[in-house]
C-alpha atoms as an extended CHARMM CRD file, in Angstrom:
* protein
*
       103  EXT
         1         1  MET       CA            119.9500000000      100.0320000000      102.2390000000  PROA      1               0.0000000000
         2         2  ALA       CA            119.3090000000       96.2440000000      103.7150000000  PROA      2               0.0000000000
         3         3  GLY       CA            120.2920000000       93.9930000000      105.9620000000  PROA      3               0.0000000000
         4         4  GLU       CA            120.7970000000       97.3830000000      108.9060000000  PROA      4               0.0000000000
         5         5  THR       CA            118.6000000000       99.4500000000      110.4440000000  PROA      5               0.0000000000
         6         6  ARG       CA            119.2550000000      103.2450000000      110.6720000000  PROA      6               0.0000000000
         7         7  THR       CA            117.8320000000      106.2130000000      112.7630000000  PROA      7               0.0000000000
         8         8  TYR       CA            115.7790000000      108.7790000000      111.1710000000  PROA      8               0.0000000000
         9         9  GLU       CA            117.8920000000      111.4470000000      110.1560000000  PROA      9               0.0000000000
        10        10  GLU       CA            120.3890000000      108.9310000000      108.6930000000  PROA      10              0.0000000000
        11        11  THR       CA            118.1520000000      107.6990000000      105.6070000000  PROA      11              0.0000000000
        12        12  THR       CA            118.5620000000      109.9460000000      103.2460000000  PROA      12              0.0000000000
        13        13  ALA       CA            116.3230000000      111.5810000000      100.0300000000  PROA      13              0.0000000000
        14        14  ALA       CA            118.1230000000      109.2550000000       97.8720000000  PROA      14              0.0000000000
        15        15  ASP       CA            117.5760000000      106.5650000000       99.5500000000  PROA      15              0.0000000000
        16        16  LEU       CA            114.0290000000      107.2930000000       99.4140000000  PROA      16              0.0000000000
        17        17  ALA       CA            113.8960000000      107.9110000000       95.9040000000  PROA      17              0.0000000000
        18        18  ALA       CA            115.6780000000      104.3650000000       95.2270000000  PROA      18              0.0000000000
        19        19  LEU       CA            112.9610000000      102.7490000000       97.0120000000  PROA      19              0.0000000000
        20        20  ALA       CA            110.4890000000      104.8860000000       95.4690000000  PROA      20              0.0000000000
        21        21  GLU       CA            112.1180000000      102.8180000000       92.1990000000  PROA      21              0.0000000000
        22        22  HSD       CA            112.4160000000       99.4340000000       93.1630000000  PROA      22              0.0000000000
        23        23  VAL       CA            109.4230000000       99.1050000000       94.2760000000  PROA      23              0.0000000000
        24        24  ARG       CA            107.7260000000      100.3010000000       90.6930000000  PROA      24              0.0000000000
        25        25  GLU       CA            110.4720000000       98.5470000000       88.4960000000  PROA      25              0.0000000000
        26        26  ARG       CA            109.0610000000       95.2380000000       90.6410000000  PROA      26              0.0000000000
        27        27  LEU       CA            105.4880000000       95.8050000000       90.6460000000  PROA      27              0.0000000000
        28        28  GLY       CA            104.7470000000       97.4050000000       87.0290000000  PROA      28              0.0000000000
        29        29  GLU       CA            101.6840000000       98.4360000000       86.0280000000  PROA      29              0.0000000000
        30        30  ALA       CA            100.0770000000       97.7150000000       89.8060000000  PROA      30              0.0000000000
        31        31  VAL       CA            101.9190000000      101.2770000000       90.4450000000  PROA      31              0.0000000000
        32        32  ILE       CA            100.6420000000      104.7340000000       89.0720000000  PROA      32              0.0000000000
        33        33  ASP       CA            102.8990000000      107.0050000000       91.3900000000  PROA      33              0.0000000000
        34        34  ALA       CA            105.6290000000      106.5700000000       93.4790000000  PROA      34              0.0000000000
        35        35  THR       CA            106.9290000000      109.5560000000       94.6690000000  PROA      35              0.0000000000
        36        36  VAL       CA            108.9240000000      111.2440000000       98.1800000000  PROA      36              0.0000000000
        37        37  THR       CA            106.5060000000      113.8820000000       99.3640000000  PROA      37              0.0000000000
        38        38  HSD       CA            107.5170000000      115.4080000000      103.3130000000  PROA      38              0.0000000000
        39        39  GLY       CA            110.5610000000      113.0730000000      103.3010000000  PROA      39              0.0000000000
        40        40  GLN       CA            107.9850000000      109.8180000000      102.9110000000  PROA      40              0.0000000000
        41        41  LEU       CA            107.9280000000      107.2420000000      100.3820000000  PROA      41              0.0000000000
        42        42  GLN       CA            104.1550000000      107.7590000000       98.8950000000  PROA      42              0.0000000000
        43        43  ILE       CA            103.0160000000      104.8960000000       96.9840000000  PROA      43              0.0000000000
        44        44  VAL       CA             99.8550000000      105.4170000000       94.3910000000  PROA      44              0.0000000000
        45        45  ALA       CA             98.1870000000      101.6800000000       93.3150000000  PROA      45              0.0000000000
        46        46  ASP       CA             95.5110000000      100.8640000000       91.2960000000  PROA      46              0.0000000000
        47        47  ALA       CA             92.6390000000       99.6100000000       93.6310000000  PROA      47              0.0000000000
        48        48  ALA       CA             92.4840000000       96.4250000000       91.4140000000  PROA      48              0.0000000000
        49        49  ARG       CA             96.2430000000       95.7950000000       92.5640000000  PROA      49              0.0000000000
        50        50  ILE       CA             96.6380000000       96.6960000000       95.6020000000  PROA      50              0.0000000000
        51        51  LEU       CA             96.4110000000       93.4120000000       97.3400000000  PROA      51              0.0000000000
        52        52  ASP       CA             99.9030000000       93.0530000000       95.6150000000  PROA      52              0.0000000000
        53        53  VAL       CA            101.1700000000       96.0500000000       96.3660000000  PROA      53              0.0000000000
        54        54  LEU       CA            100.4440000000       95.9880000000      100.0260000000  PROA      54              0.0000000000
        55        55  ARG       CA            102.0430000000       92.7750000000      100.1740000000  PROA      55              0.0000000000
        56        56  PHE       CA            105.0980000000       92.7960000000       98.4260000000  PROA      56              0.0000000000
        57        57  LEU       CA            105.2270000000       95.7130000000      100.7200000000  PROA      57              0.0000000000
        58        58  ARG       CA            105.4090000000       93.6560000000      103.3350000000  PROA      58              0.0000000000
        59        59  ASP       CA            107.8880000000       90.7030000000      101.6750000000  PROA      59              0.0000000000
        60        60  ASP       CA            109.9310000000       91.9300000000       99.6120000000  PROA      60              0.0000000000
        61        61  PRO       CA            113.7820000000       92.0080000000      101.7230000000  PROA      61              0.0000000000
        62        62  ALA       CA            114.0370000000       95.3070000000      100.9160000000  PROA      62              0.0000000000
        63        63  CYS       CA            111.3280000000       97.2140000000      102.4210000000  PROA      63              0.0000000000
        64        64  ARG       CA            110.2140000000       95.2680000000      104.4400000000  PROA      64              0.0000000000
        65        65  PHE       CA            106.6900000000       96.7920000000      105.7270000000  PROA      65              0.0000000000
        66        66  THR       CA            105.8680000000       94.8970000000      108.4040000000  PROA      66              0.0000000000
        67        67  CYS       CA            103.9500000000       96.8220000000      110.6740000000  PROA      67              0.0000000000
        68        68  PHE       CA            100.2520000000       97.3830000000      109.5640000000  PROA      68              0.0000000000
        69        69  THR       CA            100.0140000000      101.7650000000      111.2350000000  PROA      69              0.0000000000
        70        70  ASP       CA             96.9860000000      102.9450000000      109.8080000000  PROA      70              0.0000000000
        71        71  LEU       CA             93.7600000000      102.3280000000      107.3050000000  PROA      71              0.0000000000
        72        72  CYS       CA             91.3930000000      105.8730000000      106.8510000000  PROA      72              0.0000000000
        73        73  GLY       CA             89.3960000000      106.6290000000      103.6840000000  PROA      73              0.0000000000
        74        74  VAL       CA             89.4890000000      110.4180000000      102.4600000000  PROA      74              0.0000000000
        75        75  ASP       CA             86.1410000000      111.8040000000      100.1300000000  PROA      75              0.0000000000
        76        76  TYR       CA             87.0090000000      114.6130000000       97.2400000000  PROA      76              0.0000000000
        77        77  PRO       CA             83.6400000000      115.4460000000       96.7080000000  PROA      77              0.0000000000
        78        78  GLN       CA             85.3480000000      117.7640000000       93.4460000000  PROA      78              0.0000000000
        79        79  ARG       CA             86.5740000000      114.9950000000       91.8350000000  PROA      79              0.0000000000
        80        80  GLU       CA             84.5700000000      111.9930000000       89.9030000000  PROA      80              0.0000000000
        81        81  LYS       CA             85.9310000000      109.1860000000       91.5870000000  PROA      81              0.0000000000
        82        82  ARG       CA             85.4520000000      110.5620000000       95.1840000000  PROA      82              0.0000000000
        83        83  PHE       CA             86.8330000000      108.1200000000       97.0430000000  PROA      83              0.0000000000
        84        84  GLU       CA             90.9230000000      107.6400000000       97.9130000000  PROA      84              0.0000000000
        85        85  VAL       CA             91.6670000000      104.2530000000      100.8420000000  PROA      85              0.0000000000
        86        86  VAL       CA             94.5340000000      105.6770000000      102.3770000000  PROA      86              0.0000000000
        87        87  THR       CA             97.4730000000      102.7470000000      103.8780000000  PROA      87              0.0000000000
        88        88  HSD       CA             99.9250000000      103.1690000000      106.5920000000  PROA      88              0.0000000000
        89        89  LEU       CA            102.6450000000      100.5720000000      107.3530000000  PROA      89              0.0000000000
        90        90  LEU       CA            105.8380000000      101.3250000000      108.7220000000  PROA      90              0.0000000000
        91        91  SER       CA            109.1410000000       99.4780000000      108.1770000000  PROA      91              0.0000000000
        92        92  PRO       CA            111.3190000000       98.9560000000      111.5310000000  PROA      92              0.0000000000
        93        93  THR       CA            114.1980000000       97.4330000000      109.9300000000  PROA      93              0.0000000000
        94        94  LEU       CA            114.4660000000      100.6050000000      107.2900000000  PROA      94              0.0000000000
        95        95  ASN       CA            112.6200000000      102.7910000000      110.0930000000  PROA      95              0.0000000000
        96        96  LEU       CA            111.0700000000      104.4340000000      108.0870000000  PROA      96              0.0000000000
        97        97  ARG       CA            107.1370000000      104.8650000000      106.6490000000  PROA      97              0.0000000000
        98        98  VAL       CA            105.3200000000      104.4570000000      103.6260000000  PROA      98              0.0000000000
        99        99  ARG       CA            101.3630000000      105.6710000000      102.7520000000  PROA      99              0.0000000000
       100       100  VAL       CA             99.6080000000      103.6640000000       99.9540000000  PROA      100             0.0000000000
       101       101  LYS       CA             96.4740000000      105.4410000000       98.2080000000  PROA      101             0.0000000000
       102       102  ALA       CA             93.9110000000      102.8770000000       96.0910000000  PROA      102             0.0000000000
       103       103  ALA       CA             92.9720000000      105.3170000000       93.4320000000  PROA      103             0.0000000000
């Protein structure tokens, strides 16, 4: 994946799954879950380690998620832990987006 820019259509589910595995391997317990959902990588991170996860996604050569797109909060009143903070990032090099949830 590294070293080339490709269109969104050229990115396969296998590419996204490989990136999810890379993130899981490198960040260990900081990542609670990393899956491909609706054609997009979604990472659920330990809230106490969210900055480590976001820095890794920005700085790691295989990721390069350098564009901050969105930050929002979600309220789930039925849950014990009601609130989630969700960050969306873009990698212009990989032409991929990632959703990062702090849990």
